[in-house]
Amino acid sequence: MPHTATVTRFAPSPTGLLHLGNAYSALYCERAARRRGGRFLVRIEDIDRGRCRPEHETAMLQDLAWLGLDWETPVRRQSEHMADYAAALDRLAALGVSYPCFCTRKQIIREIAASPSAPHGPDGPIYPGTCRRLSAAEREERIAAGQAFAVRLDVEAAATRVGPGLSWTDRQAGLQTLNAGLHGDVVLARKDTPTSYHLAVTVDDARQGITLVTRGLDLFPSSHVHRLLQALLELPTPAYEHHRLLRDDAGLRLSKGGQAIGIRRLREDGIDAAEIRRRLGFDGSD
Ligand code: GLU
C-alpha cells in the first residue's frame, strides 16, 4: 500500500496575540505530525481584512517560535490566494448550488424573530433562506442595480447533488455520517470579502495536501460543511481530530477576547517556554 505522509496545519487568524488556547492547538497539531513522522504547516487565516493585522501575524509567529515550534516556510497566507477561492466559487455557481444573498444582518434577525419555529444550528438560528426563493430575474435586477450581496450555499441542492452516503472520520469520535444541513445555507463569500472561512479552509486544506486536520472541538460541526464542499469541488477528504477546548480557572474559553491569557504576558512575567508546554500537557516525552 502506498504510504501517505501525514501533513497537519495550525491555522490561526491574526486578530490578536497568541493566547494559551492557540498555543495548545499549535502544540497539539505539531505533535500529531511529529508522532507520525509527518510535516507540520502553519497557515495564516487573514481573509477578514478588518480584524486581521500583519503585526499580529508577526507576533504570533514569534510566540510560536519561542514555544519551540518549527514549521515549513513560506507560510500560506489566505489573503494572497483570493483567486483560488474565486475559482472554487465559480465552480459551485456552475453546479447550481449557490445563490446571491442580499439580506442585511438586521433583516435576517427580523425574519428569524418573526418565525418562532426557525431551525437552529450549532451557532444559533440558521439563515431562513429568503434569497434562495428569489427568481433569476429578481437576482439579476438587484445585481444590476448595484446591491451588495453575499454568496450562500444552497445546501439542499448541494446535498441532492452529492447524494447520500458521504462520511468523514474524526479520530476520536469515529465515523461521522454527513449532516449536510447542520449549518443551513452557509456563506461562501461575504459582502465585504470574496470568500468565507468555510470555503477558504476547504480549498486550502486541499491545496496544501493536508491529510490530518487538528483543531478545537468548537469547529467539529464545521467539518460537515467542509466535507460537503470537498465532495462538490472533488477535493480529497483529510482525517480530522478535534481536540478539547482549553478552559481557564473560571471555566471560560481562552479566546483573544477579555479572558484570554496571552503567551506574551506569560513570557514577560518570566515563565519559560518549557513551563508553558508542561502546563498545557506537552512535557517533551511525547
Ligand atoms: N482560523 C481558525 C481559528 O483561528 C481555525 C480554522 C481551522 O483550524 O480550521 O479559529
PDB file of C-alpha atoms and ligand atoms in Angstrom:
ATOM      1  CA  MET A   1       0.000   0.000   0.000  1.00  0.00           C
ATOM      2  CA  PRO A   2       1.401   3.444  -0.815  1.00  0.00           C
ATOM      3  CA  HIS A   3       2.363   5.350   2.286  1.00  0.00           C
ATOM      4  CA  THR A   4       0.953   8.862   2.530  1.00  0.00           C
ATOM      5  CA  ALA A   5       2.929  11.053   4.885  1.00  0.00           C
ATOM      6  CA  THR A   6       0.891  12.911   7.483  1.00  0.00           C
ATOM      7  CA  VAL A   7       0.587  16.649   6.888  1.00  0.00           C
ATOM      8  CA  THR A   8      -1.023  18.814   9.582  1.00  0.00           C
ATOM      9  CA  ARG A   9      -1.612  22.536   9.844  1.00  0.00           C
ATOM     10  CA  PHE A  10      -2.130  25.113  12.566  1.00  0.00           C
ATOM     11  CA  ALA A  11      -4.313  27.853  11.106  1.00  0.00           C
ATOM     12  CA  PRO A  12      -4.606  30.910  13.342  1.00  0.00           C
ATOM     13  CA  SER A  13      -6.414  34.117  12.453  1.00  0.00           C
ATOM     14  CA  PRO A  14      -4.132  37.047  13.315  1.00  0.00           C
ATOM     15  CA  THR A  15      -6.770  39.089  15.112  1.00  0.00           C
ATOM     16  CA  GLY A  16      -4.794  39.400  18.332  1.00  0.00           C
ATOM     17  CA  LEU A  17      -1.864  37.976  20.225  1.00  0.00           C
ATOM     18  CA  LEU A  18      -1.284  34.232  20.595  1.00  0.00           C
ATOM     19  CA  HIS A  19      -3.087  33.012  23.710  1.00  0.00           C
ATOM     20  CA  LEU A  20      -2.884  29.789  25.658  1.00  0.00           C
ATOM     21  CA  GLY A  21      -5.741  28.233  23.697  1.00  0.00           C
ATOM     22  CA  ASN A  22      -3.906  28.877  20.415  1.00  0.00           C
ATOM     23  CA  ALA A  23      -0.674  27.564  21.897  1.00  0.00           C
ATOM     24  CA  TYR A  24      -2.421  24.343  22.935  1.00  0.00           C
ATOM     25  CA  SER A  25      -3.848  23.943  19.448  1.00  0.00           C
ATOM     26  CA  ALA A  26      -0.479  24.574  17.792  1.00  0.00           C
ATOM     27  CA  LEU A  27       1.391  22.166  20.086  1.00  0.00           C
ATOM     28  CA  TYR A  28      -1.301  19.524  19.572  1.00  0.00           C
ATOM     29  CA  CYS A  29      -1.044  19.883  15.813  1.00  0.00           C
ATOM     30  CA  GLU A  30       2.750  19.758  15.759  1.00  0.00           C
ATOM     31  CA  ARG A  31       2.785  16.683  17.990  1.00  0.00           C
ATOM     32  CA  ALA A  32       0.263  14.922  15.726  1.00  0.00           C
ATOM     33  CA  ALA A  33       2.641  15.408  12.795  1.00  0.00           C
ATOM     34  CA  ARG A  34       5.781  14.554  14.749  1.00  0.00           C
ATOM     35  CA  ARG A  35       4.332  11.318  16.173  1.00  0.00           C
ATOM     36  CA  ARG A  36       3.650  10.147  12.629  1.00  0.00           C
ATOM     37  CA  GLY A  37       6.930  11.364  11.186  1.00  0.00           C
ATOM     38  CA  GLY A  38       4.935  13.880   9.148  1.00  0.00           C
ATOM     39  CA  ARG A  39       5.004  17.560   8.215  1.00  0.00           C
ATOM     40  CA  PHE A  40       3.695  20.480  10.246  1.00  0.00           C
ATOM     41  CA  LEU A  41       2.476  23.602   8.431  1.00  0.00           C
ATOM     42  CA  VAL A  42       1.231  26.966   9.621  1.00  0.00           C
ATOM     43  CA  ARG A  43      -1.438  28.802   7.668  1.00  0.00           C
ATOM     44  CA  ILE A  44      -2.450  32.379   8.315  1.00  0.00           C
ATOM     45  CA  GLU A  45      -6.224  32.802   8.023  1.00  0.00           C
ATOM     46  CA  ASP A  46      -6.366  36.508   7.328  1.00  0.00           C
ATOM     47  CA  ILE A  47      -9.324  36.917   4.982  1.00  0.00           C
ATOM     48  CA  ASP A  48     -11.015  39.296   7.385  1.00  0.00           C
ATOM     49  CA  ARG A  49      -9.109  42.440   6.478  1.00  0.00           C
ATOM     50  CA  GLY A  50     -10.945  44.471   9.093  1.00  0.00           C
ATOM     51  CA  ARG A  51      -9.865  42.321  12.032  1.00  0.00           C
ATOM     52  CA  CYS A  52      -6.543  40.786  10.955  1.00  0.00           C
ATOM     53  CA  ARG A  53      -3.297  42.737  11.297  1.00  0.00           C
ATOM     54  CA  PRO A  54       0.189  41.971   9.952  1.00  0.00           C
ATOM     55  CA  GLU A  55       1.682  42.944  13.315  1.00  0.00           C
ATOM     56  CA  HIS A  56      -0.453  40.264  15.000  1.00  0.00           C
ATOM     57  CA  GLU A  57       0.778  37.713  12.479  1.00  0.00           C
ATOM     58  CA  THR A  58       4.389  38.659  13.193  1.00  0.00           C
ATOM     59  CA  ALA A  59       3.856  38.485  16.943  1.00  0.00           C
ATOM     60  CA  MET A  60       2.007  35.152  16.717  1.00  0.00           C
ATOM     61  CA  LEU A  61       4.789  33.579  14.669  1.00  0.00           C
ATOM     62  CA  GLN A  62       7.393  34.930  17.106  1.00  0.00           C
ATOM     63  CA  ASP A  63       5.496  33.411  20.018  1.00  0.00           C
ATOM     64  CA  LEU A  64       5.146  30.066  18.238  1.00  0.00           C
ATOM     65  CA  ALA A  65       8.885  30.007  17.573  1.00  0.00           C
ATOM     66  CA  TRP A  66       9.551  30.981  21.190  1.00  0.00           C
ATOM     67  CA  LEU A  67       7.414  27.997  22.267  1.00  0.00           C
ATOM     68  CA  GLY A  68       9.847  25.822  20.345  1.00  0.00           C
ATOM     69  CA  LEU A  69       7.772  25.147  17.255  1.00  0.00           C
ATOM     70  CA  ASP A  70       9.255  24.803  13.832  1.00  0.00           C
ATOM     71  CA  TRP A  71       7.215  24.835  10.626  1.00  0.00           C
ATOM     72  CA  GLU A  72       7.759  24.805   6.911  1.00  0.00           C
ATOM     73  CA  THR A  73       8.145  28.121   5.127  1.00  0.00           C
ATOM     74  CA  PRO A  74       6.754  30.039   3.407  1.00  0.00           C
ATOM     75  CA  VAL A  75       3.528  30.010   5.384  1.00  0.00           C
ATOM     76  CA  ARG A  76       0.361  30.171   3.298  1.00  0.00           C
ATOM     77  CA  ARG A  77      -1.466  33.425   3.811  1.00  0.00           C
ATOM     78  CA  GLN A  78      -5.105  33.271   2.739  1.00  0.00           C
ATOM     79  CA  SER A  79      -5.235  36.925   1.698  1.00  0.00           C
ATOM     80  CA  GLU A  80      -2.757  36.069  -1.078  1.00  0.00           C
ATOM     81  CA  HIS A  81      -4.932  33.360  -2.617  1.00  0.00           C
ATOM     82  CA  MET A  82      -8.224  35.039  -3.387  1.00  0.00           C
ATOM     83  CA  ALA A  83      -8.049  33.786  -6.994  1.00  0.00           C
ATOM     84  CA  ASP A  84      -8.194  30.179  -5.735  1.00  0.00           C
ATOM     85  CA  TYR A  85     -11.332  30.900  -3.745  1.00  0.00           C
ATOM     86  CA  ALA A  86     -12.905  32.785  -6.658  1.00  0.00           C
ATOM     87  CA  ALA A  87     -12.322  29.752  -8.898  1.00  0.00           C
ATOM     88  CA  ALA A  88     -13.984  27.459  -6.342  1.00  0.00           C
ATOM     89  CA  LEU A  89     -16.877  29.898  -6.036  1.00  0.00           C
ATOM     90  CA  ASP A  90     -17.331  29.904  -9.830  1.00  0.00           C
ATOM     91  CA  ARG A  91     -17.349  26.142  -9.849  1.00  0.00           C
ATOM     92  CA  LEU A  92     -20.046  25.968  -7.200  1.00  0.00           C
ATOM     93  CA  ALA A  93     -22.098  28.533  -9.130  1.00  0.00           C
ATOM     94  CA  ALA A  94     -21.727  26.443 -12.287  1.00  0.00           C
ATOM     95  CA  LEU A  95     -23.037  23.422 -10.367  1.00  0.00           C
ATOM     96  CA  GLY A  96     -26.119  25.449  -9.429  1.00  0.00           C
ATOM     97  CA  VAL A  97     -25.574  25.029  -5.700  1.00  0.00           C
ATOM     98  CA  SER A  98     -25.096  28.662  -4.678  1.00  0.00           C
ATOM     99  CA  TYR A  99     -27.059  31.887  -4.847  1.00  0.00           C
ATOM    100  CA  PRO A 100     -26.582  35.599  -4.128  1.00  0.00           C
ATOM    101  CA  CYS A 101     -27.954  36.790  -0.802  1.00  0.00           C
ATOM    102  CA  PHE A 102     -28.830  40.470  -0.456  1.00  0.00           C
ATOM    103  CA  CYS A 103     -30.089  40.308   3.120  1.00  0.00           C
ATOM    104  CA  THR A 104     -28.627  42.567   5.755  1.00  0.00           C
ATOM    105  CA  ARG A 105     -27.894  41.201   9.202  1.00  0.00           C
ATOM    106  CA  LYS A 106     -30.835  43.201  10.548  1.00  0.00           C
ATOM    107  CA  GLN A 107     -33.250  41.716   8.006  1.00  0.00           C
ATOM    108  CA  ILE A 108     -32.127  38.205   8.873  1.00  0.00           C
ATOM    109  CA  ILE A 109     -32.587  38.817  12.597  1.00  0.00           C
ATOM    110  CA  ARG A 110     -36.028  40.317  11.992  1.00  0.00           C
ATOM    111  CA  GLU A 111     -37.100  37.416   9.828  1.00  0.00           C
ATOM    112  CA  ILE A 112     -35.914  34.833  12.338  1.00  0.00           C
ATOM    113  CA  ALA A 113     -37.686  36.655  15.168  1.00  0.00           C
ATOM    114  CA  ALA A 114     -40.892  36.614  13.158  1.00  0.00           C
ATOM    115  CA  SER A 115     -40.801  32.851  12.742  1.00  0.00           C
ATOM    116  CA  PRO A 116     -40.624  31.146  16.144  1.00  0.00           C
ATOM    117  CA  SER A 117     -40.059  27.735  14.588  1.00  0.00           C
ATOM    118  CA  ALA A 118     -36.894  28.876  12.786  1.00  0.00           C
ATOM    119  CA  PRO A 119     -34.488  25.930  12.697  1.00  0.00           C
ATOM    120  CA  HIS A 120     -31.347  26.182  14.821  1.00  0.00           C
ATOM    121  CA  GLY A 121     -27.807  25.105  14.037  1.00  0.00           C
ATOM    122  CA  PRO A 122     -24.768  24.798  16.319  1.00  0.00           C
ATOM    123  CA  ASP A 123     -24.259  28.584  16.245  1.00  0.00           C
ATOM    124  CA  GLY A 124     -27.897  29.609  16.715  1.00  0.00           C
ATOM    125  CA  PRO A 125     -30.774  30.100  14.284  1.00  0.00           C
ATOM    126  CA  ILE A 126     -29.910  29.305  10.699  1.00  0.00           C
ATOM    127  CA  TYR A 127     -30.477  31.539   7.693  1.00  0.00           C
ATOM    128  CA  PRO A 128     -34.149  31.325   6.739  1.00  0.00           C
ATOM    129  CA  GLY A 129     -33.449  31.012   3.020  1.00  0.00           C
ATOM    130  CA  THR A 130     -35.070  34.307   1.995  1.00  0.00           C
ATOM    131  CA  CYS A 131     -32.878  34.956  -1.042  1.00  0.00           C
ATOM    132  CA  ARG A 132     -32.924  31.312  -2.130  1.00  0.00           C
ATOM    133  CA  ARG A 133     -36.505  31.935  -3.168  1.00  0.00           C
ATOM    134  CA  LEU A 134     -35.774  34.949  -5.397  1.00  0.00           C
ATOM    135  CA  SER A 135     -36.395  34.484  -9.106  1.00  0.00           C
ATOM    136  CA  ALA A 136     -33.484  34.616 -11.536  1.00  0.00           C
ATOM    137  CA  ALA A 137     -34.883  37.866 -12.933  1.00  0.00           C
ATOM    138  CA  GLU A 138     -35.042  39.451  -9.493  1.00  0.00           C
ATOM    139  CA  ARG A 139     -31.484  38.415  -8.740  1.00  0.00           C
ATOM    140  CA  GLU A 140     -30.240  39.904 -11.978  1.00  0.00           C
ATOM    141  CA  GLU A 141     -32.150  43.083 -11.395  1.00  0.00           C
ATOM    142  CA  ARG A 142     -30.746  43.596  -7.917  1.00  0.00           C
ATOM    143  CA  ILE A 143     -27.202  42.819  -9.027  1.00  0.00           C
ATOM    144  CA  ALA A 144     -27.572  45.222 -11.965  1.00  0.00           C
ATOM    145  CA  ALA A 145     -28.822  47.877  -9.540  1.00  0.00           C
ATOM    146  CA  GLY A 146     -25.551  47.528  -7.641  1.00  0.00           C
ATOM    147  CA  GLN A 147     -26.956  45.930  -4.477  1.00  0.00           C
ATOM    148  CA  ALA A 148     -24.263  44.330  -2.362  1.00  0.00           C
ATOM    149  CA  PHE A 149     -24.597  40.588  -1.966  1.00  0.00           C
ATOM    150  CA  ALA A 150     -23.026  37.641  -0.235  1.00  0.00           C
ATOM    151  CA  VAL A 151     -22.994  34.176  -1.826  1.00  0.00           C
ATOM    152  CA  ARG A 152     -24.613  31.299   0.041  1.00  0.00           C
ATOM    153  CA  LEU A 153     -24.564  27.553  -0.454  1.00  0.00           C
ATOM    154  CA  ASP A 154     -27.939  26.117  -1.383  1.00  0.00           C
ATOM    155  CA  VAL A 155     -27.489  23.233   0.969  1.00  0.00           C
ATOM    156  CA  GLU A 156     -30.488  21.264  -0.239  1.00  0.00           C
ATOM    157  CA  ALA A 157     -29.368  21.450  -3.857  1.00  0.00           C
ATOM    158  CA  ALA A 158     -25.831  20.596  -2.745  1.00  0.00           C
ATOM    159  CA  ALA A 159     -26.956  17.556  -0.754  1.00  0.00           C
ATOM    160  CA  THR A 160     -29.014  16.334  -3.702  1.00  0.00           C
ATOM    161  CA  ARG A 161     -26.051  16.813  -5.983  1.00  0.00           C
ATOM    162  CA  VAL A 162     -23.601  14.783  -3.860  1.00  0.00           C
ATOM    163  CA  GLY A 163     -26.159  12.097  -2.967  1.00  0.00           C
ATOM    164  CA  PRO A 164     -26.382  10.035   0.201  1.00  0.00           C
ATOM    165  CA  GLY A 165     -23.664   8.018   1.898  1.00  0.00           C
ATOM    166  CA  LEU A 166     -20.956  10.623   2.463  1.00  0.00           C
ATOM    167  CA  SER A 167     -18.974  10.446   5.652  1.00  0.00           C
ATOM    168  CA  TRP A 168     -15.837  11.739   7.330  1.00  0.00           C
ATOM    169  CA  THR A 169     -13.794  10.479  10.230  1.00  0.00           C
ATOM    170  CA  ASP A 170     -12.829  12.100  13.472  1.00  0.00           C
ATOM    171  CA  ARG A 171     -10.045  10.070  15.034  1.00  0.00           C
ATOM    172  CA  GLN A 172     -11.638  10.324  18.453  1.00  0.00           C
ATOM    173  CA  ALA A 173     -15.365  10.379  17.720  1.00  0.00           C
ATOM    174  CA  GLY A 174     -15.154   7.887  14.841  1.00  0.00           C
ATOM    175  CA  LEU A 175     -17.032   7.729  11.558  1.00  0.00           C
ATOM    176  CA  GLN A 176     -19.473  10.616  11.012  1.00  0.00           C
ATOM    177  CA  THR A 177     -22.301  10.394   8.509  1.00  0.00           C
ATOM    178  CA  LEU A 178     -22.555  13.681   6.657  1.00  0.00           C
ATOM    179  CA  ASN A 179     -25.123  16.031   8.149  1.00  0.00           C
ATOM    180  CA  ALA A 180     -25.257  18.427   5.215  1.00  0.00           C
ATOM    181  CA  GLY A 181     -27.893  20.789   6.549  1.00  0.00           C
ATOM    182  CA  LEU A 182     -26.448  21.283  10.029  1.00  0.00           C
ATOM    183  CA  HIS A 183     -25.483  24.918   9.433  1.00  0.00           C
ATOM    184  CA  GLY A 184     -28.104  25.677   6.789  1.00  0.00           C
ATOM    185  CA  ASP A 185     -27.185  27.765   3.753  1.00  0.00           C
ATOM    186  CA  VAL A 186     -23.722  28.861   4.891  1.00  0.00           C
ATOM    187  CA  VAL A 187     -21.973  31.893   3.448  1.00  0.00           C
ATOM    188  CA  LEU A 188     -19.383  31.065   0.779  1.00  0.00           C
ATOM    189  CA  ALA A 189     -18.395  34.666   0.047  1.00  0.00           C
ATOM    190  CA  ARG A 190     -19.172  37.654   2.197  1.00  0.00           C
ATOM    191  CA  LYS A 191     -20.335  41.030   1.035  1.00  0.00           C
ATOM    192  CA  ASP A 192     -17.017  42.580   2.039  1.00  0.00           C
ATOM    193  CA  THR A 193     -14.717  39.598   1.341  1.00  0.00           C
ATOM    194  CA  PRO A 194     -14.919  37.411  -1.757  1.00  0.00           C
ATOM    195  CA  THR A 195     -14.661  34.198   0.293  1.00  0.00           C
ATOM    196  CA  SER A 196     -15.615  32.822   3.706  1.00  0.00           C
ATOM    197  CA  TYR A 197     -13.985  30.744   6.409  1.00  0.00           C
ATOM    198  CA  HIS A 198     -15.644  27.539   5.162  1.00  0.00           C
ATOM    199  CA  LEU A 199     -14.684  27.977   1.529  1.00  0.00           C
ATOM    200  CA  ALA A 200     -11.105  29.138   2.157  1.00  0.00           C
ATOM    201  CA  VAL A 201     -10.361  26.344   4.632  1.00  0.00           C
ATOM    202  CA  THR A 202     -11.711  23.666   2.314  1.00  0.00           C
ATOM    203  CA  VAL A 203      -9.718  24.936  -0.661  1.00  0.00           C
ATOM    204  CA  ASP A 204      -6.534  25.439   1.358  1.00  0.00           C
ATOM    205  CA  ASP A 205      -6.555  22.077   3.089  1.00  0.00           C
ATOM    206  CA  ALA A 206      -6.632  20.502  -0.368  1.00  0.00           C
ATOM    207  CA  ARG A 207      -4.046  22.890  -1.872  1.00  0.00           C
ATOM    208  CA  GLN A 208      -1.663  22.241   0.975  1.00  0.00           C
ATOM    209  CA  GLY A 209      -2.140  18.469   0.865  1.00  0.00           C
ATOM    210  CA  ILE A 210      -3.346  18.352   4.477  1.00  0.00           C
ATOM    211  CA  THR A 211      -4.049  14.753   5.491  1.00  0.00           C
ATOM    212  CA  LEU A 212      -4.950  15.377   9.139  1.00  0.00           C
ATOM    213  CA  VAL A 213      -6.870  18.424  10.334  1.00  0.00           C
ATOM    214  CA  THR A 214      -6.493  19.010  14.056  1.00  0.00           C
ATOM    215  CA  ARG A 215      -8.477  21.837  15.643  1.00  0.00           C
ATOM    216  CA  GLY A 216     -10.734  22.632  18.586  1.00  0.00           C
ATOM    217  CA  LEU A 217     -14.000  20.847  19.250  1.00  0.00           C
ATOM    218  CA  ASP A 218     -15.868  24.099  18.628  1.00  0.00           C
ATOM    219  CA  LEU A 219     -15.209  23.520  14.922  1.00  0.00           C
ATOM    220  CA  PHE A 220     -16.478  19.920  14.907  1.00  0.00           C
ATOM    221  CA  PRO A 221     -19.822  20.878  13.271  1.00  0.00           C
ATOM    222  CA  SER A 222     -17.966  22.881  10.595  1.00  0.00           C
ATOM    223  CA  SER A 223     -16.341  19.682   9.375  1.00  0.00           C
ATOM    224  CA  HIS A 224     -19.730  18.633   7.976  1.00  0.00           C
ATOM    225  CA  VAL A 225     -19.743  21.773   5.820  1.00  0.00           C
ATOM    226  CA  HIS A 226     -16.169  21.168   4.719  1.00  0.00           C
ATOM    227  CA  ARG A 227     -16.913  17.548   3.803  1.00  0.00           C
ATOM    228  CA  LEU A 228     -19.840  18.688   1.668  1.00  0.00           C
ATOM    229  CA  LEU A 229     -17.717  21.308  -0.098  1.00  0.00           C
ATOM    230  CA  GLN A 230     -14.978  18.716  -0.702  1.00  0.00           C
ATOM    231  CA  ALA A 231     -17.492  16.463  -2.407  1.00  0.00           C
ATOM    232  CA  LEU A 232     -18.846  19.293  -4.568  1.00  0.00           C
ATOM    233  CA  LEU A 233     -15.374  20.519  -5.537  1.00  0.00           C
ATOM    234  CA  GLU A 234     -13.989  16.978  -5.919  1.00  0.00           C
ATOM    235  CA  LEU A 235     -11.287  17.551  -3.341  1.00  0.00           C
ATOM    236  CA  PRO A 236      -9.744  14.885  -1.093  1.00  0.00           C
ATOM    237  CA  THR A 237     -11.033  14.435   2.447  1.00  0.00           C
ATOM    238  CA  PRO A 238      -8.469  14.573   5.228  1.00  0.00           C
ATOM    239  CA  ALA A 239      -8.853  12.799   8.567  1.00  0.00           C
ATOM    240  CA  TYR A 240      -9.950  15.004  11.461  1.00  0.00           C
ATOM    241  CA  GLU A 241      -9.070  15.173  15.115  1.00  0.00           C
ATOM    242  CA  HIS A 242     -10.981  17.732  17.176  1.00  0.00           C
ATOM    243  CA  HIS A 243      -9.317  18.414  20.487  1.00  0.00           C
ATOM    244  CA  ARG A 244     -10.779  19.625  23.755  1.00  0.00           C
ATOM    245  CA  LEU A 245     -11.027  23.346  24.305  1.00  0.00           C
ATOM    246  CA  LEU A 246      -8.739  24.697  26.932  1.00  0.00           C
ATOM    247  CA  ARG A 247     -10.561  26.458  29.723  1.00  0.00           C
ATOM    248  CA  ASP A 248      -9.161  28.826  32.294  1.00  0.00           C
ATOM    249  CA  ASP A 249      -9.890  28.656  36.018  1.00  0.00           C
ATOM    250  CA  ALA A 250     -13.211  30.410  35.570  1.00  0.00           C
ATOM    251  CA  GLY A 251     -14.218  27.780  33.014  1.00  0.00           C
ATOM    252  CA  LEU A 252     -14.112  30.363  30.265  1.00  0.00           C
ATOM    253  CA  ARG A 253     -12.867  29.592  26.832  1.00  0.00           C
ATOM    254  CA  LEU A 254      -9.482  31.081  26.123  1.00  0.00           C
ATOM    255  CA  SER A 255     -10.168  33.396  23.256  1.00  0.00           C
ATOM    256  CA  LYS A 256      -8.476  36.566  22.204  1.00  0.00           C
ATOM    257  CA  GLY A 257     -11.282  38.446  23.943  1.00  0.00           C
ATOM    258  CA  GLY A 258     -11.435  39.556  27.539  1.00  0.00           C
ATOM    259  CA  GLN A 259     -10.376  36.428  29.386  1.00  0.00           C
ATOM    260  CA  ALA A 260      -7.534  35.299  27.155  1.00  0.00           C
ATOM    261  CA  ILE A 261      -4.139  34.681  28.647  1.00  0.00           C
ATOM    262  CA  GLY A 262      -1.530  35.859  26.194  1.00  0.00           C
ATOM    263  CA  ILE A 263       1.722  33.983  25.693  1.00  0.00           C
ATOM    264  CA  ARG A 264       3.421  37.398  25.511  1.00  0.00           C
ATOM    265  CA  ARG A 265       2.297  38.246  29.003  1.00  0.00           C
ATOM    266  CA  LEU A 266       3.382  34.919  30.479  1.00  0.00           C
ATOM    267  CA  ARG A 267       6.705  35.358  28.728  1.00  0.00           C
ATOM    268  CA  GLU A 268       7.125  38.870  30.135  1.00  0.00           C
ATOM    269  CA  ASP A 269       6.207  37.512  33.563  1.00  0.00           C
ATOM    270  CA  GLY A 270       9.281  35.293  33.296  1.00  0.00           C
ATOM    271  CA  ILE A 271       7.611  31.945  32.633  1.00  0.00           C
ATOM    272  CA  ASP A 272       9.722  29.924  30.220  1.00  0.00           C
ATOM    273  CA  ALA A 273       8.511  28.020  27.194  1.00  0.00           C
ATOM    274  CA  ALA A 274       9.153  24.595  28.706  1.00  0.00           C
ATOM    275  CA  GLU A 275       6.939  25.511  31.641  1.00  0.00           C
ATOM    276  CA  ILE A 276       4.100  26.615  29.359  1.00  0.00           C
ATOM    277  CA  ARG A 277       4.388  23.434  27.321  1.00  0.00           C
ATOM    278  CA  ARG A 278       4.338  21.405  30.531  1.00  0.00           C
ATOM    279  CA  ARG A 279       1.295  23.280  31.865  1.00  0.00           C
ATOM    280  CA  LEU A 280      -0.505  22.569  28.621  1.00  0.00           C
ATOM    281  CA  GLY A 281       0.307  18.870  28.854  1.00  0.00           C
ATOM    282  CA  PHE A 282       3.183  18.692  26.383  1.00  0.00           C
ATOM    283  CA  ASP A 283       6.086  17.692  28.520  1.00  0.00           C
ATOM    284  CA  GLY A 284       8.551  16.732  25.825  1.00  0.00           C
ATOM    285  CA  SER A 285       8.369  12.989  26.478  1.00  0.00           C
ATOM    286  CA  ASP A 286       5.821  12.552  23.740  1.00  0.00           C
TER     287      ASP A 286
HETATM  288  N1  GLU B   1      -8.684  30.120  11.750  1.00  0.00           N
HETATM  289  C1  GLU B   1      -9.496  29.348  12.633  1.00  0.00           C
HETATM  290  C2  GLU B   1      -9.365  29.897  14.039  1.00  0.00           C
HETATM  291  O1  GLU B   1      -8.448  30.632  14.328  1.00  0.00           O
HETATM  292  C3  GLU B   1      -9.108  27.880  12.658  1.00  0.00           C
HETATM  293  C4  GLU B   1      -9.599  27.185  11.469  1.00  0.00           C
HETATM  294  C5  GLU B   1      -9.277  25.710  11.358  1.00  0.00           C
HETATM  295  O2  GLU B   1      -8.395  25.177  12.049  1.00  0.00           O
HETATM  296  O3  GLU B   1      -9.924  25.089  10.533  1.00  0.00           O
HETATM  297  O4  GLU B   1     -10.220  29.592  14.844  1.00  0.00           O
END
